[in-house]
Every structure is written in structure tokens, then in C-alpha cells.
Coordinates of C-alpha atoms in Angstrom, one line a residue:
X1 CA 0.0 0.0 0.0
X2 CA 1.3 3.5 -0.8
X3 CA 2.3 5.5 2.2
X4 CA -0.1 8.4 2.4
X5 CA 2.5 10.6 4.0
X6 CA 4.8 10.5 0.9
X7 CA 5.0 13.5 -1.4
X8 CA 2.9 12.8 -4.5
X9 CA 2.9 14.7 -7.7
X10 CA -0.6 15.8 -8.9
X11 CA -1.2 15.3 -12.6
X12 CA -4.4 15.2 -14.6
X13 CA -7.8 15.6 -13.1
X14 CA -10.4 14.5 -15.6
X15 CA -14.1 14.2 -14.9
X16 CA -16.3 12.2 -17.1
X17 CA -16.5 8.7 -18.5
X18 CA -13.9 6.9 -16.6
X19 CA -16.5 4.3 -15.4
X20 CA -17.0 2.6 -12.1
X21 CA -15.7 -0.7 -13.3
X22 CA -12.3 0.6 -14.4
X23 CA -11.8 2.5 -11.1
X24 CA -12.6 -0.6 -9.0
X25 CA -10.3 -2.8 -11.1
X26 CA -7.3 -0.5 -10.5
X27 CA -8.1 -0.1 -6.9
X28 CA -8.1 -3.8 -6.5
X29 CA -5.0 -4.4 -8.5
X30 CA -2.9 -1.9 -6.7
X31 CA -4.4 -2.5 -3.3
X32 CA -5.4 1.1 -2.8
X33 CA -7.8 1.8 0.0
X34 CA -10.7 3.9 -1.4
X35 CA -10.9 5.7 1.9
X36 CA -7.2 6.5 2.1
X37 CA -6.1 10.1 1.7
X38 CA -3.1 11.3 -0.3
X39 CA -1.1 14.5 0.5
X40 CA -0.1 16.2 -2.8
X41 CA 2.2 19.1 -3.4
X42 CA 2.6 21.6 -6.2
X43 CA 5.5 20.8 -8.6
X44 CA 7.8 23.8 -8.6
X45 CA 11.6 24.3 -8.8
X46 CA 12.1 23.8 -5.1
X47 CA 10.2 20.5 -5.0
X48 CA 12.0 19.2 -8.1
X49 CA 15.4 20.1 -6.6
X50 CA 14.5 18.4 -3.3
X51 CA 13.7 15.3 -5.4
X52 CA 17.5 15.0 -6.0
X53 CA 17.9 13.9 -2.5
X54 CA 21.6 13.0 -2.6
X55 CA 22.5 16.6 -3.5
X56 CA 20.1 18.0 -0.9
X57 CA 21.8 15.9 1.8
X58 CA 25.3 17.1 1.0
X59 CA 26.4 20.0 3.2
X60 CA 28.4 21.5 0.3
X61 CA 25.7 20.8 -2.3
X62 CA 27.8 18.4 -4.5
X63 CA 26.0 17.3 -7.7
X64 CA 26.5 13.6 -6.9
X65 CA 24.0 12.4 -9.5
X66 CA 25.8 14.5 -12.1
X67 CA 29.2 13.0 -11.6
X68 CA 27.8 9.5 -11.3
X69 CA 26.0 9.9 -14.7
X70 CA 29.3 11.2 -16.3
X71 CA 31.2 8.3 -14.8
X72 CA 28.7 5.8 -16.1
X73 CA 29.6 7.0 -19.6
X74 CA 33.3 6.7 -18.9
X75 CA 33.7 10.5 -18.8
X76 CA 35.9 10.4 -15.7
X77 CA 37.7 13.7 -16.0
X78 CA 34.4 15.6 -16.4
X79 CA 33.0 13.6 -13.5
X80 CA 36.0 14.6 -11.4
X81 CA 35.5 18.3 -12.3
X82 CA 31.9 18.2 -11.2
X83 CA 32.7 16.4 -8.0
X84 CA 35.6 18.8 -7.1
X85 CA 34.1 22.2 -7.8
X86 CA 31.7 22.6 -4.9
X87 CA 33.8 20.7 -2.4
X88 CA 37.0 22.3 -0.9
X89 CA 38.0 19.0 0.6
X90 CA 37.0 16.6 -2.2
X91 CA 40.1 14.4 -2.0
X92 CA 39.8 13.8 1.7
X93 CA 36.0 13.3 1.4
X94 CA 36.7 10.6 -1.2
X95 CA 38.3 8.5 1.5
X96 CA 36.6 9.3 4.8
X97 CA 33.4 11.3 4.1
X98 CA 30.5 10.2 6.3
X99 CA 28.5 10.2 3.1
X100 CA 25.1 11.7 4.1
X101 CA 24.3 11.5 0.3
X102 CA 24.3 7.7 0.5
X103 CA 21.9 7.7 3.3
X104 CA 19.6 9.9 1.3
X105 CA 20.1 8.0 -2.0
X106 CA 16.7 6.8 -3.2
X107 CA 18.2 3.7 -4.7
X108 CA 18.4 2.6 -1.1
X109 CA 14.6 2.3 -1.1
X110 CA 14.9 -0.2 -4.0
X111 CA 17.9 -2.3 -2.9
X112 CA 21.1 -0.6 -1.7
X113 CA 22.2 3.1 -2.1
X114 CA 24.9 4.1 -4.6
X115 CA 28.5 3.9 -3.3
X116 CA 28.9 7.7 -3.9
X117 CA 31.9 8.2 -1.7
X118 CA 33.8 5.3 -3.3
X119 CA 32.9 6.7 -6.7
X120 CA 34.3 10.1 -5.8
X121 CA 37.5 8.3 -4.7
X122 CA 37.8 6.6 -8.1
X123 CA 37.4 9.9 -9.9
X124 CA 40.0 11.6 -7.7
X125 CA 42.5 8.8 -8.1
X126 CA 41.8 8.6 -11.9
X127 CA 42.4 12.3 -12.2
X128 CA 45.6 12.2 -10.2
X129 CA 47.0 9.3 -12.2
X130 CA 46.0 10.9 -15.5
X131 CA 48.4 13.8 -15.0
X132 CA 45.7 16.2 -16.3
X133 CA 46.3 19.6 -14.5
X134 CA 43.6 21.2 -12.5
X135 CA 42.3 24.3 -14.3
X136 CA 42.5 27.2 -11.9
X137 CA 40.0 30.1 -12.2
X138 CA 40.7 33.6 -13.2
X139 CA 40.8 35.7 -9.9
X140 CA 40.5 39.4 -9.6
X141 CA 42.7 40.3 -6.5
X142 CA 41.4 42.5 -3.7
X143 CA 43.2 44.4 -1.0
X144 CA 41.5 43.0 2.0
X145 CA 43.4 40.5 4.1
X146 CA 41.8 37.6 6.1
X147 CA 43.5 35.5 8.8
X148 CA 42.2 32.0 9.3
X149 CA 43.1 30.2 12.6
X150 CA 43.1 26.5 11.9
X151 CA 44.0 24.5 8.7
X152 CA 41.4 21.8 9.1
X153 CA 38.4 21.2 6.8
X154 CA 36.5 24.3 7.9
X155 CA 39.7 26.5 7.6
X156 CA 40.5 25.1 4.1
X157 CA 36.9 25.7 3.0
X158 CA 37.0 29.3 4.3
X159 CA 40.3 30.0 2.6
X160 CA 39.3 28.5 -0.7
X161 CA 36.0 30.4 -1.0
X162 CA 37.6 33.7 0.0
X163 CA 40.6 33.2 -2.3
X164 CA 38.2 32.6 -5.2
X165 CA 36.8 36.1 -4.5
X166 CA 40.3 37.6 -4.5
X167 CA 40.9 38.1 -0.8
X168 CA 44.5 37.7 0.5
X169 CA 44.2 34.8 3.0
X170 CA 46.7 33.5 5.5
X171 CA 46.0 30.3 7.4
X172 CA 47.8 29.7 10.7
X173 CA 48.1 26.2 12.3
X174 CA 50.1 24.8 15.2
X175 CA 50.6 21.5 13.4
X176 CA 53.4 20.9 10.9
X177 CA 51.0 20.2 8.0
X178 CA 47.5 21.1 6.9
X179 CA 44.4 18.9 7.5
X180 CA 43.6 19.6 11.2
X181 CA 41.6 16.7 12.7
X182 CA 42.0 14.8 9.4
X183 CA 45.8 14.9 9.9
X184 CA 46.0 14.0 13.6
X185 CA 42.7 12.2 14.1
X186 CA 42.2 9.9 11.2
X187 CA 44.7 7.0 10.7
X188 CA 46.7 6.8 7.5
X189 CA 45.4 3.4 6.7
X190 CA 42.0 5.1 6.1
X191 CA 43.1 8.5 4.8
X192 CA 46.4 8.7 2.9
X193 CA 48.4 11.8 3.7
X194 CA 48.6 12.4 -0.1
X195 CA 44.9 13.1 -0.2
X196 CA 45.2 15.8 2.4
X197 CA 48.1 17.2 0.5
X198 CA 46.0 17.3 -2.7
X199 CA 43.4 19.5 -1.1
X200 CA 45.9 21.8 0.6
X201 CA 47.9 22.1 -2.6
X202 CA 44.9 23.3 -4.7
X203 CA 44.1 26.0 -2.1
X204 CA 47.7 27.1 -2.1
X205 CA 47.5 27.5 -5.9
X206 CA 44.7 30.0 -5.4
X207 CA 47.2 32.3 -3.6
X208 CA 46.5 31.2 0.0
X209 CA 49.5 31.3 2.4
X210 CA 49.8 28.5 5.0
X211 CA 51.9 29.2 8.1
X212 CA 52.5 26.0 10.1
X213 CA 54.1 25.2 13.5
X214 CA 52.6 28.5 14.7
X215 CA 50.3 28.7 17.7
X216 CA 48.1 31.7 18.0
X217 CA 48.2 33.2 21.5
X218 CA 51.8 31.9 21.9
X219 CA 53.9 32.6 18.8
X220 CA 51.5 35.3 17.5
X221 CA 49.1 37.1 19.8
X222 CA 45.5 37.3 18.7
X223 CA 45.3 41.0 19.0
X224 CA 48.2 41.2 16.5
X225 CA 46.0 39.4 14.0
X226 CA 43.3 42.0 14.7
X227 CA 45.7 44.8 13.9
X228 CA 47.2 43.2 10.8
X229 CA 44.1 41.7 9.1
X230 CA 40.7 43.1 8.0
X231 CA 38.9 40.0 9.1
X232 CA 39.6 36.8 11.1
X233 CA 38.0 33.4 10.8
X234 CA 38.5 31.1 13.8
X235 CA 38.3 27.5 12.6
X236 CA 40.5 25.9 15.3
X237 CA 38.4 22.7 15.6
X238 CA 37.6 20.8 18.8
X239 CA 40.8 18.9 19.7
X240 CA 40.7 18.8 23.5
X241 CA 39.5 15.6 25.0
X242 CA 36.5 15.7 27.4
X243 CA 37.7 14.1 30.7
X244 CA 36.3 10.8 31.8
X245 CA 34.5 11.6 35.1
X246 CA 34.8 8.4 37.0
X247 CA 37.2 7.1 39.7
X248 CA 40.6 6.0 38.3
X249 CA 40.5 8.3 35.3
X250 CA 43.9 9.7 36.3
X251 CA 45.7 6.4 36.3
X252 CA 48.7 5.8 34.1
X253 CA 47.5 4.0 31.0
X254 CA 44.4 6.2 30.4
X255 CA 45.1 7.8 27.0
X256 CA 42.3 9.9 25.5
X257 CA 41.4 9.1 21.9
X258 CA 42.3 12.5 20.4
X259 CA 45.7 12.4 22.0
X260 CA 46.2 8.7 21.2
X261 CA 45.5 9.3 17.5
X262 CA 47.7 12.4 17.4
X263 CA 50.7 10.5 18.7
X264 CA 50.0 7.7 16.2
X265 CA 49.7 10.1 13.2
X266 CA 52.7 12.2 14.1
X267 CA 54.9 9.1 14.6
X268 CA 55.4 9.6 18.3
X269 CA 55.9 6.8 20.8
X270 CA 52.8 4.8 21.5
X271 CA 52.2 2.2 24.3
X272 CA 49.2 -0.2 23.9
X273 CA 50.2 -3.3 25.9
X274 CA 48.3 -6.5 25.2
X275 CA 44.7 -5.6 26.3
X276 CA 43.1 -2.3 25.2
X277 CA 39.6 -1.0 26.1
X278 CA 38.1 1.8 24.0
X279 CA 35.1 3.7 25.4
X280 CA 32.8 5.3 22.9
X281 CA 31.0 4.5 19.6
X282 CA 32.1 7.1 17.0
X283 CA 34.7 7.1 14.3
X284 CA 37.4 8.0 16.8
X285 CA 36.7 4.9 18.8
X286 CA 36.9 2.7 15.7
X287 CA 40.1 4.4 14.6
X288 CA 41.7 4.0 18.1
X289 CA 40.8 0.3 18.3
X290 CA 42.2 -0.5 14.8
X291 CA 45.3 1.6 15.5
X292 CA 45.9 -0.4 18.7
X293 CA 45.9 -3.6 16.8
X294 CA 48.4 -2.3 14.3
X295 CA 50.7 -1.3 17.2
X296 CA 50.7 -4.8 18.7
X297 CA 47.6 -5.1 20.9
X298 CA 46.3 -8.6 21.2
X299 CA 42.8 -8.0 22.5
X300 CA 40.8 -4.8 21.8
X301 CA 37.3 -4.1 23.0
X302 CA 35.0 -1.2 22.1
X303 CA 32.4 -0.6 24.8
X304 CA 29.4 1.6 23.9
X305 CA 26.6 2.6 26.2
X306 CA 23.8 2.2 23.6
X307 CA 22.9 -0.4 21.0
X308 CA 24.6 -1.3 17.7
X309 CA 21.8 0.4 15.7
X310 CA 22.6 3.7 17.4
X311 CA 26.3 3.8 16.5
X312 CA 27.1 6.9 14.4
X313 CA 29.5 5.1 12.1
X314 CA 28.6 3.5 8.8
X315 CA 28.2 -0.2 8.5
X316 CA 31.3 -0.6 6.3
X317 CA 33.5 1.0 8.9
X318 CA 32.0 -1.0 11.7
X319 CA 32.3 -4.2 9.6
X320 CA 36.0 -3.7 8.9
X321 CA 36.6 -3.0 12.5
X322 CA 35.0 -6.3 13.6
X323 CA 36.7 -8.2 10.8
X324 CA 40.1 -7.1 12.1
X325 CA 39.2 -8.7 15.5
X326 CA 37.9 -5.9 17.6
X327 CA 35.3 -7.1 20.1
X328 CA 32.1 -5.0 20.4
X329 CA 30.4 -4.6 23.8
X330 CA 27.0 -2.8 23.7
X331 CA 24.7 -1.4 26.4
X332 CA 27.5 -0.8 29.0
X333 CA 28.8 2.3 30.7
X334 CA 32.1 2.7 32.7
X335 CA 31.9 3.2 36.4
X336 CA 35.5 2.9 37.5
X337 CA 39.0 2.5 36.0
X338 CA 40.8 -0.2 38.0
X339 CA 44.5 -0.1 38.7
X340 CA 47.5 -1.4 40.7
X341 CA 50.6 0.6 41.7
X342 CA 49.2 3.6 39.8
X343 CA 48.7 1.8 36.5
X344 CA 45.5 0.6 34.7
X345 CA 44.6 -3.1 35.1
X346 CA 41.0 -3.0 33.9
X347 CA 37.7 -1.2 33.7
X348 CA 34.5 -1.9 35.7
X349 CA 31.3 -1.4 33.6
X350 CA 27.6 -1.6 34.4
X351 CA 25.0 -3.0 32.0
X352 CA 22.3 -0.6 30.6
X353 CA 18.8 -0.8 29.3
X354 CA 17.3 1.8 27.1
X355 CA 14.8 4.1 28.6
X356 CA 12.7 7.0 27.1
X357 CA 14.2 9.1 24.2
X358 CA 16.3 12.0 25.3
X359 CA 16.2 15.6 23.8
X360 CA 17.9 14.3 20.6
X361 CA 15.3 11.6 20.1
X362 CA 17.7 8.8 21.1
X363 CA 16.7 6.4 23.9
X364 CA 18.6 7.2 27.1
X365 CA 20.7 4.4 28.6
X366 CA 19.7 3.5 32.2
X367 CA 22.1 1.4 34.4
X368 CA 20.9 -2.0 35.6
X369 CA 21.6 -2.4 39.3
X370 CA 23.8 -5.3 40.2
X371 CA 25.0 -5.9 36.6
X372 CA 28.7 -4.8 37.0
X373 CA 31.4 -6.6 35.2
X374 CA 35.2 -6.1 34.5
X375 CA 37.2 -6.1 31.3
X376 CA 41.0 -6.4 31.7
X377 CA 43.1 -3.6 30.2
X378 CA 46.6 -2.4 30.0
X379 CA 45.5 0.8 28.2
X380 CA 42.1 2.5 28.4
X381 CA 41.2 4.9 25.6
X382 CA 38.2 7.2 26.3
X383 CA 36.8 8.4 22.9
X384 CA 33.6 9.9 24.0
X385 CA 33.8 13.6 23.0
X386 CA 36.0 16.6 22.3
X387 CA 35.9 20.3 23.1
X388 CA 37.4 23.5 21.7
X389 CA 40.5 25.1 23.2
X390 CA 39.6 28.8 24.0
X391 CA 42.8 29.7 25.8
X392 CA 44.3 31.6 22.9
X393 CA 41.5 34.1 22.9
X394 CA 42.4 37.4 24.7
X395 CA 40.4 37.9 27.8
X396 CA 40.1 41.6 27.2
X397 CA 38.3 41.0 23.9
X398 CA 35.3 39.7 25.9
X399 CA 34.1 37.0 23.5
X400 CA 30.7 35.8 24.3
X401 CA 30.9 32.1 25.4
X402 CA 28.1 29.6 25.6
X403 CA 28.7 26.1 27.1
X404 CA 32.4 26.2 26.4
X405 CA 32.0 27.4 22.8
X406 CA 32.3 30.8 21.2
X407 CA 28.8 32.1 20.4
X408 CA 28.2 33.3 16.9
X409 CA 25.2 34.7 15.0
X410 CA 23.8 31.7 13.1
X411 CA 23.0 33.8 10.1
X412 CA 26.4 35.6 9.7
X413 CA 28.8 33.4 11.8
X414 CA 30.0 36.7 13.4
X415 CA 31.1 36.7 17.0
X416 CA 30.3 39.7 19.2
X417 CA 33.9 41.0 18.5
X418 CA 33.9 43.1 15.4
X419 CA 35.6 41.5 12.4
X420 CA 35.9 38.1 14.0
X421 CA 34.0 35.1 12.7
X422 CA 34.0 31.5 13.8
X423 CA 32.8 28.2 12.3
X424 CA 33.2 24.5 12.1
X425 CA 33.8 22.2 15.1
X426 CA 35.1 25.2 17.1
X427 CA 31.5 26.4 17.2
X428 CA 29.4 23.3 16.8
X429 CA 31.5 20.7 18.7
X430 CA 32.7 17.6 17.0
X431 CA 31.0 16.9 13.6
X432 CA 32.0 15.3 10.4
X433 CA 34.5 16.3 7.7
X434 CA 31.8 17.3 5.2
X435 CA 29.7 19.2 7.8
X436 CA 32.8 21.2 8.8
X437 CA 33.5 22.1 5.2
X438 CA 29.9 23.1 4.6
X439 CA 30.1 25.3 7.7
X440 CA 33.3 26.9 6.4
X441 CA 31.8 27.7 3.0
X442 CA 28.9 29.5 4.5
X443 CA 31.2 31.4 6.9
X444 CA 33.3 32.5 3.9
X445 CA 30.2 33.9 2.2
X446 CA 29.4 35.9 5.4
X447 CA 33.0 37.3 5.6
X448 CA 32.8 38.2 1.9
X449 CA 29.6 40.2 2.5
X450 CA 31.1 41.9 5.6
X451 CA 34.3 43.0 3.9
X452 CA 32.5 44.2 0.7
X453 CA 29.8 45.9 2.5
X454 CA 27.0 43.9 1.0
X455 CA 23.9 43.8 3.2
X456 CA 21.3 42.3 0.8
X457 CA 22.2 39.2 -1.2
X458 CA 19.5 37.4 -3.1
X459 CA 19.7 34.0 -4.8
X460 CA 17.9 33.6 -8.2
X461 CA 17.1 30.2 -9.5
X462 CA 17.8 29.6 -13.2
X463 CA 15.5 26.6 -14.2
X464 CA 15.5 24.7 -17.4
X465 CA 13.1 21.9 -18.1
X466 CA 13.3 19.8 -21.2
X467 CA 10.4 17.5 -22.2
X468 CA 10.8 14.4 -24.2
X469 CA 8.8 11.3 -25.2
X470 CA 12.1 9.4 -25.3
X471 CA 14.1 8.3 -22.3
X472 CA 16.5 5.4 -22.2
X473 CA 18.2 4.2 -19.0
X474 CA 21.4 2.3 -19.2
X475 CA 21.1 -1.5 -19.8
X476 CA 20.6 -3.6 -16.6
X477 CA 20.7 -0.4 -14.4
X478 CA 17.8 -1.7 -12.4
X479 CA 19.2 -5.2 -11.6
X480 CA 22.9 -4.3 -11.1
X481 CA 23.8 -5.0 -7.5
X482 CA 25.9 -2.5 -5.5
X483 CA 29.5 -3.2 -6.4
X484 CA 31.6 -4.5 -3.5
X485 CA 34.3 -2.0 -2.6
X486 CA 37.6 -4.0 -2.7
X487 CA 39.4 -4.3 0.6
X488 CA 42.8 -5.7 1.5
X489 CA 42.7 -9.1 3.1
X490 CA 42.9 -8.8 6.9
X491 CA 46.2 -10.7 7.0
X492 CA 47.8 -8.2 4.6
X493 CA 46.7 -5.2 6.7
X494 CA 49.0 -6.0 9.6
X495 CA 51.6 -8.3 8.0
X496 CA 54.6 -6.4 9.3
X497 CA 56.3 -6.3 12.7
X498 CA 56.8 -2.6 12.1
X499 CA 53.7 -0.6 13.5
X500 CA 54.4 2.3 11.1
X501 CA 54.1 0.0 8.1
X502 CA 50.9 -1.5 9.4
X503 CA 49.5 2.0 10.2
X504 CA 50.1 3.2 6.6
X505 CA 49.0 0.1 4.7
X506 CA 45.7 1.0 3.0
X507 CA 42.6 -1.1 3.9
X508 CA 40.2 0.0 1.2
X509 CA 41.6 -0.5 -2.3
X510 CA 38.9 1.2 -4.3
X511 CA 37.1 0.5 -7.6
X512 CA 38.7 -0.2 -10.9
X513 CA 37.2 1.4 -14.1
X514 CA 34.9 -1.6 -14.8
X515 CA 33.4 -1.6 -11.3
X516 CA 33.1 2.2 -11.2
X517 CA 31.1 2.3 -14.5
X518 CA 28.9 -0.6 -13.2
X519 CA 28.3 1.1 -9.9
X520 CA 27.5 4.6 -11.3
X521 CA 25.2 3.0 -13.9
X522 CA 22.9 2.1 -10.9
X523 CA 22.0 5.8 -10.5
X524 CA 18.2 6.4 -10.8
X525 CA 18.7 9.9 -12.4
X526 CA 16.4 11.7 -10.1
X527 CA 16.6 14.9 -12.2
X528 CA 14.2 13.2 -14.6
X529 CA 10.5 13.3 -13.8
X530 CA 7.3 12.0 -15.2
X531 CA 4.8 14.5 -16.4
X532 CA 1.1 14.0 -17.4
X533 CA -0.5 16.2 -20.0
X534 CA -4.1 16.7 -18.6
X535 CA -5.4 17.6 -22.0
X536 CA -4.2 14.3 -23.5
X537 CA -4.8 11.9 -20.6
X538 CA -8.1 9.9 -20.7
X539 CA -7.5 7.9 -17.5
X540 CA -7.2 4.6 -19.3
X541 CA -4.8 3.3 -16.6
X542 CA -2.4 1.7 -19.0
X543 CA 0.6 3.4 -17.3
X544 CA -0.4 2.1 -13.9
X545 CA -0.7 -1.4 -15.4
X546 CA 2.8 -1.4 -16.9
X547 CA 4.7 0.3 -14.0
X548 CA 7.0 -2.3 -12.4
X549 CA 7.3 -0.5 -9.0
X550 CA 3.6 0.5 -8.4
X551 CA 4.4 4.2 -8.7
X552 CA 1.4 5.3 -10.7
X553 CA -2.1 5.2 -9.2
X554 CA -5.5 6.3 -10.4
X555 CA -7.6 7.5 -7.4
X556 CA -10.8 9.4 -6.8
X557 CA -10.0 13.1 -6.8
X558 CA -11.8 13.5 -3.4
X559 CA -9.0 11.4 -1.8
X560 CA -6.4 14.1 -2.5
X561 CA -5.6 16.6 0.2
X562 CA -3.2 19.6 0.0
X563 CA -1.3 21.7 2.6
X564 CA -1.7 24.8 0.5
X565 CA -4.1 26.1 -2.2
X566 CA -4.0 24.0 -5.4
X567 CA -6.8 25.4 -7.6
X568 CA -6.8 22.4 -9.9
X569 CA -7.8 20.2 -6.9
X570 CA -10.0 22.7 -5.1
X571 CA -12.2 23.1 -8.2
X572 CA -12.4 19.3 -8.7
X573 CA -13.7 18.4 -5.2
X574 CA -17.1 16.9 -5.3
X575 CA -17.0 15.5 -8.8
X576 CA -18.6 12.1 -8.6
X577 CA -16.5 10.6 -11.4
X578 CA -13.4 12.8 -11.0
X579 CA -10.2 10.8 -11.2
X580 CA -6.6 11.7 -10.8
X581 CA -3.3 10.1 -11.7
X582 CA -0.8 10.4 -8.9
X583 CA 2.8 9.4 -8.7
X584 CA 4.8 8.2 -5.7
X585 CA 8.1 9.7 -6.6
X586 CA 9.9 7.9 -3.8
X587 CA 9.5 4.6 -5.8
X588 CA 10.0 5.8 -9.4
X589 CA 13.1 4.2 -11.1
X590 CA 12.8 6.3 -14.3
X591 CA 12.4 3.3 -16.5
X592 CA 10.0 5.3 -18.7
X593 CA 7.8 2.3 -19.5
X594 CA 4.8 4.5 -18.7
X595 CA 6.0 7.0 -21.3
X596 CA 6.3 4.3 -24.0
X597 CA 3.0 2.6 -23.0
X598 CA 0.7 5.6 -23.1
X599 CA -1.5 5.3 -26.2
X600 CA -2.1 9.1 -26.4
X601 CA 1.4 10.5 -25.8
X602 CA 0.0 12.1 -22.6
X603 CA 3.2 11.3 -20.6
X604 CA 6.6 12.8 -21.1
X605 CA 9.9 12.5 -19.2
X606 CA 11.2 15.9 -18.1
X607 CA 14.8 16.7 -17.5
X608 CA 15.2 19.3 -14.7
X609 CA 18.2 21.5 -14.5
X610 CA 18.9 24.2 -11.9
X611 CA 21.5 26.9 -11.2
X612 CA 21.1 29.1 -8.1
X613 CA 23.2 32.2 -8.6
X614 CA 23.4 35.0 -6.0
X615 CA 23.7 38.7 -6.6
X616 CA 27.2 38.6 -5.3
X617 CA 28.2 36.2 -8.1
X618 CA 28.3 32.9 -6.3
X619 CA 27.0 29.7 -7.6
X620 CA 25.2 28.4 -4.6
X621 CA 23.9 25.2 -6.0
X622 CA 23.6 23.5 -9.4
X623 CA 22.3 20.3 -10.9
X624 CA 23.2 21.7 -14.3
X625 CA 26.9 21.4 -15.0
X626 CA 26.8 17.8 -16.3
X627 CA 24.7 19.1 -19.3
X628 CA 27.1 21.9 -19.9
X629 CA 30.1 19.6 -19.8
X630 CA 28.4 17.3 -22.3
X631 CA 30.3 16.8 -25.5
X632 CA 29.3 13.3 -26.5
X633 CA 25.9 11.6 -26.8
X634 CA 24.5 9.9 -23.7
X635 CA 22.4 10.0 -20.6
X636 CA 24.5 12.6 -18.8
X637 CA 23.4 15.5 -21.0
X638 CA 24.9 15.0 -24.4
X639 CA 23.1 15.6 -27.6
X640 CA 20.9 12.7 -28.7

């Protein structure tokens, strides 16, 4: 049965000789309850763009569908350009992005979502191996100077966006290289250092200056930045561990996750012993556990206070962690770190049950009295949360602080100190790579408006819709399974006695060209939409009969309800024989069988293209560029 809460697309509303028998036959065939109501919405540019759910889920607005379609045709360089342009950290994302686009992918409602992140990695690696140089934009330089504190994903995003507008940007970081949390928090076996270098190098080519091994507040005072620069963006991340508030947390052998990974990534001495317990359920916990194995630990356990289904990591990351031998312990919270002679010997936990949902909607863990148990440990790694370091901010500047974070205007990213902006994890707390980059882009736009004196910026959509009675999807697109992402065998990941070799041995091997084309061919092309011509449709129901997914339904017009005024429906209410064809867009696979089956050519397939351009000259979002890049015939926008 169709979910009545889905967004439906209203089409033709034709009173007259549809006949009771035909209506009953279709209701029976499609199991539509004649008393069920359907919420319909007007079809406008906003609704059509929201239909491209992968792009809508991406914090930087990447046209995922576009580069997948280009890759499906073997046009890898064009696909790379499309994937790179809106994303300041595209190379890093291709390895470790949390991929909200995949969770939104509508192919997941059919079988499994597209492997969008792995496809981006293939395109990035193909481009790098091809030797084709990145084409740099023509930039008109400006006199204003901007200091950026922090060379992590948010800082790189701010720097790139401002440099593209001609501002002179200088990025300061206390680390020896760029990347921020990506450099010191993510292990090299997941994120090669070369990928970080690719993103930093491209930003440098735009004229951005990076100053490493420099700590603001120590090597350079913050008020000096205020004197020397016209604007400041604080993107210093959240790299301070939140202390474990239980007895024994100060014992030798307790090594917080952020510090543990920093030592591992910078090649510093690391002690793991034989038994390691990691407390937490995020990516840092997974990385710490797998790093411990590579440094010689024999038994590693991750203990998480909630259930497996509430872990914030993706299934592939969790699966690889378990395959390597990490033991998962769910519904348990630490109550005490045990020790002898000042050193850790184990951790006492208590079992939990899930209670009522908390403020975030997640069910709160409640301890079960008398359920304590102990796990032996030589090293305990709390990886629960992280906080921002505010000590470099001058006291006399009187920054407004809220719950340990600098408070900013959510619309402008401005602090209460004139000319100083802040974004990324420094403001939000720990998030993901792509969320931090998206935050950085928006902050850069705000700084641009501040420095140029713009107070009113509007965004104008440029919409193009092309109708056609022909639409051919790639062969076997609907039956192709998700292509397995090749991984190194477990034995090969830690084959050396040298921890550094194990730590830098890649786990994910990535797609070859054949698998990449096969995977990208699975895309449902959500920029194409079915359209009914109400002047041609006679409600014969042939389209509903031929639809393999049960997308099209013929219903009584009185079953339709709207949230706003839709005159076509309002005028039709009360018609005794008024029928309507409705589409459940959530299930449509763009096979176009309905278009081919319609005996009256009442159905067309429409290609939707959008550019959102602001009055300050920024391209905010586009689902258009794949058509502009088209130079050869094919589904990605080439001439037919």
C-alpha cells in the first residue's frame, strides 16, 4: 500500500466517462484503500530540486548524481571536475566522508544506495593518475586580508572560498602540516596523507598562504591578528578531550582518543600493551581500536553505552573494525577504571537498558543495578567527545561564550567581536568532515559580505526543463547490485612487525574502471521526472498497469488533500466521477515504461536543471553542469 505521507505529484484531473468498473479494477490491482487520503504538493523548482535527495543531503551541495552519470559514460575527468568544484576537501572526502548523500540516496529504497563516496575516490584517483592539470579560475585580486586560525576542513573551506573572490588569505596552524583533525585524528590506513596534500595544494595555488608550526596566543598574539588583518575566521576545531568523570581516570595508561591518534599520526611513541579497552561509539573509537591492533595489541574491545543500531559510524567502517578482530560490547557504561601501583589493570562497567528518548530523540541508557562486570586492560582509551580550546582568545576581547564554545550569529557566523568570525567544530562541537566544510563555505560567504559591505544578497534560480517522449536508461541499471568495494585481506593489513608499516597500509583498495562504471550505472537519475498532460490523458490506466514499481495510481479526486491552495484540486472536489493520476516519486526508477506505453502520448519525461546564482556572483547550487560539460551523446546530458 502506498504511504499516504509520501510526497505525491498531482497530474491530470479529468471528470467524465472513466467508469466505475475501471476504477474498481485498478483499486483492487494496486491494493489502494478507497478511503485513504493522499497528500499532494505543487510541482515547482524547489520541489524538483529536493527530489534530487543525494545533493540536498550534501552540506556543500555536491551534484552527486551528475558525476555518477558522467562516470557511467566513462567520462571520468568531467566527473572529477563536477565532484571537485563545490567541495573544498574533495580528495579527503573521497576516502573518509560520512556520506550523508548515500543515506539519502533513493536507490536505497529499492535495494542498496549508490556507493557515492567510493565513486568520488575513483574519480579523484583517476584524475591524479592521468596527469591532467587542475584548471585554476581567473581571480581578480582584492586588497582586504583575512587571517584564518586553523588549517582543518573548515579552515580550508573558508580559505578557498575567500581566495576565489580575490581576498588575501593566510592560514595559521600549530601542526606541521594542513588537515587539522584529518591529519592527527584519522589514521593513514583510512586516509592517505597524499589526499590531504591534494586539497591543501589546490588551495595554495589560489594564492592562500599557510603558516604551520605557529600557535596563536603563543607565537603570535590574537590582538596582532586583529591589527594586521581586515577579518579573522576562527576554525580551530575541537581537539581537546573531554575528561572521563569516573574514579581512576587519572591512572597511568588512560590515554584519551584524540591524544592517542595524534601520537600515532605524528609518529610519536605509543604504548598499547596486550589488552586495550576503547570507550565510545564514534569514528574516533573505531580508529583507536584499529590503530591499537596495528601497534601490537592482542585483545581490543570497544564498549558503547547504547545499541549497535545507534552507532554513528557507517556499516562498512563497523564491519571492517570487527573483521580485524575488535570485540564490540554494547549497552554498557564505565563506572571505574581499576589499577594497581598507579597503572591501569581494567575497567568496571555496568549494563544498561534503554529508557525513554532524550532531547535528541535517542533512547537514554539506564544502568541496571547489580550488573557490573570487569574487562581487563593495559590501556584505556576514552573516545567519547572533544571540546574546543579557547585559551588563545584574549580575555580583554570579551568573546561571548556559551557552554564552552564561542557564540556566533547563526546567520552571519559573526562573534560579538567586530571583524571576527568562527565556524566548524570550534563552534558546533565535533562533527564530520563534510559538515565542517559546509560550515566553512557559509562562513566565507558571510565574511565576503562583511568585507565588501553587502547587506542584501538574493539568490535567483535559473531553471531549465526539457520534455521528451524518449528516455532510455542504461542497460541492466535496475538489476545491477551494489558493487563491492575491494578491501585488502585482513592478513595483509598487519603483515609487518613494524607498526608504522601497518599503520600506513591501505585497507580500502577502491574501484577499478569496470566496477566504477557498473556502480555509477545504478543511479536512478532523479533529475528526470514523469509529467502527465491533462489535455491528453483519458485515465485509461495503461501506465499504472505497466509500472513495475507500483508508482502510478488512479484515485478518486476526493482522496487528494493539500497543505496549500491548489486550484486544480479545489475546483475538482465533489466530482462524482473525477479521477486523478498520482505518482509516488519515492519509488520511481525512471524506467519510462509508462511514457512508452501511453497510447495518447500524454506522458513525457522531463529533465530538470537548476542553477542558483546569487547577486554577489556565487553559484550556490547547481544540478546543471553535467549538461554543460556534455560533448558526447549519452544520458548525462549529451546531444541525442
